[in-house]
XYZ file of C-alpha atoms in Angstrom:
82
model
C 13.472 -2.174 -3.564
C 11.857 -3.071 -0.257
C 8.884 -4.363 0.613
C 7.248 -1.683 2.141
C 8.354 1.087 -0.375
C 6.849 -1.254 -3.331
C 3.611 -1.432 -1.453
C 3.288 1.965 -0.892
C 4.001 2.409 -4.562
C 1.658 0.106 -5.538
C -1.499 1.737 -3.519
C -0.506 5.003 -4.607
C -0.696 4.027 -8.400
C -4.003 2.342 -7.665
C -5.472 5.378 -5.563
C -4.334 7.452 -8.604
C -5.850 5.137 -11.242
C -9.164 5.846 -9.696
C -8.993 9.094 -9.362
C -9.608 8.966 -5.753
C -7.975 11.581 -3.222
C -6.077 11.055 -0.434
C -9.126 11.916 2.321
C -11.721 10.115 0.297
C -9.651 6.906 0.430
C -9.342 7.084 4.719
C -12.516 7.908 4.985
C -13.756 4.997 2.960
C -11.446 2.553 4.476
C -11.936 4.067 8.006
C -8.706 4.341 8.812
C -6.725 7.709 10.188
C -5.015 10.221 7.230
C -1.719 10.081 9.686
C -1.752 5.843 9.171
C -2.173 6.359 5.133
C -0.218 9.379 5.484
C 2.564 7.535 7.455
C 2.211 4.224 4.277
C 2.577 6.461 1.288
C 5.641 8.492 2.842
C 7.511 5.721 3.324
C 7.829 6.335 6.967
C 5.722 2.921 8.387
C 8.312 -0.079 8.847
C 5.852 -2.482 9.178
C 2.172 -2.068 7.447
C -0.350 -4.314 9.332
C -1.918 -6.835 7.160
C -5.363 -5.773 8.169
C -4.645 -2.052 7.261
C -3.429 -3.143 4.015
C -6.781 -5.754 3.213
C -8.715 -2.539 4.235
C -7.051 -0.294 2.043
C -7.338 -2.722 -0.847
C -11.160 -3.283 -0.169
C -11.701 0.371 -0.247
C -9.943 0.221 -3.667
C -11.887 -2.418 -5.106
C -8.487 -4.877 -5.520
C -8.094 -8.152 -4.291
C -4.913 -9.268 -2.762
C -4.865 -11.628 -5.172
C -4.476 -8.994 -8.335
C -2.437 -6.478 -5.550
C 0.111 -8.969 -5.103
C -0.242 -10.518 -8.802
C 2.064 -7.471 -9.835
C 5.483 -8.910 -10.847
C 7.958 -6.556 -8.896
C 6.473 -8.732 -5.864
C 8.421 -11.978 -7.135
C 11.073 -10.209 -7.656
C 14.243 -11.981 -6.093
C 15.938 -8.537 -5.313
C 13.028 -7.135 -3.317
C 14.361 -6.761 0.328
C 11.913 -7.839 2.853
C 13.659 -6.159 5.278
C 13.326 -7.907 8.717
C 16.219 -5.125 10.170
């Protein structure tokens, strides 16, 4: 899997696990519906830390419990630097 596909996952299952929709979750993070848009289609090569701290925040997650998830320790998960 790669890195960027497992995050996406990952906020998606966490959005969903609150029950919070898609517009409620850019609005309370402040950030556009195209950037979130763009991270949960798979289409961003590169997520910016910041945007991802933000997210999390508006989530109520840590990055330490976001990145505690085992799939990110995985030695098969491509980081993909292409």
């Amino acid at each position: 899997m790669v890195l960027n596909d497992l995050i996406a996952e990952k906020l998606e299952d966490l959005r969903k696990e609150r029950k919070m929709g898609v517009y409620t979750l850019c609005t309370k993070a402040a950030i556009s519906y195209e950037t979130y848009r763009g991270i949960r289609m798979k289409k961003n090569k590169d997520i910016y830390l910041r945007t991802l701290l933000i997210l999390l925040r508006a989530l109520g997650v840590t990055a330490e419990e976001f990145f505690a998830d085992p799939r990110f320790n995985d030695e098969e998960l491509d980081i993909d630097f292409k």
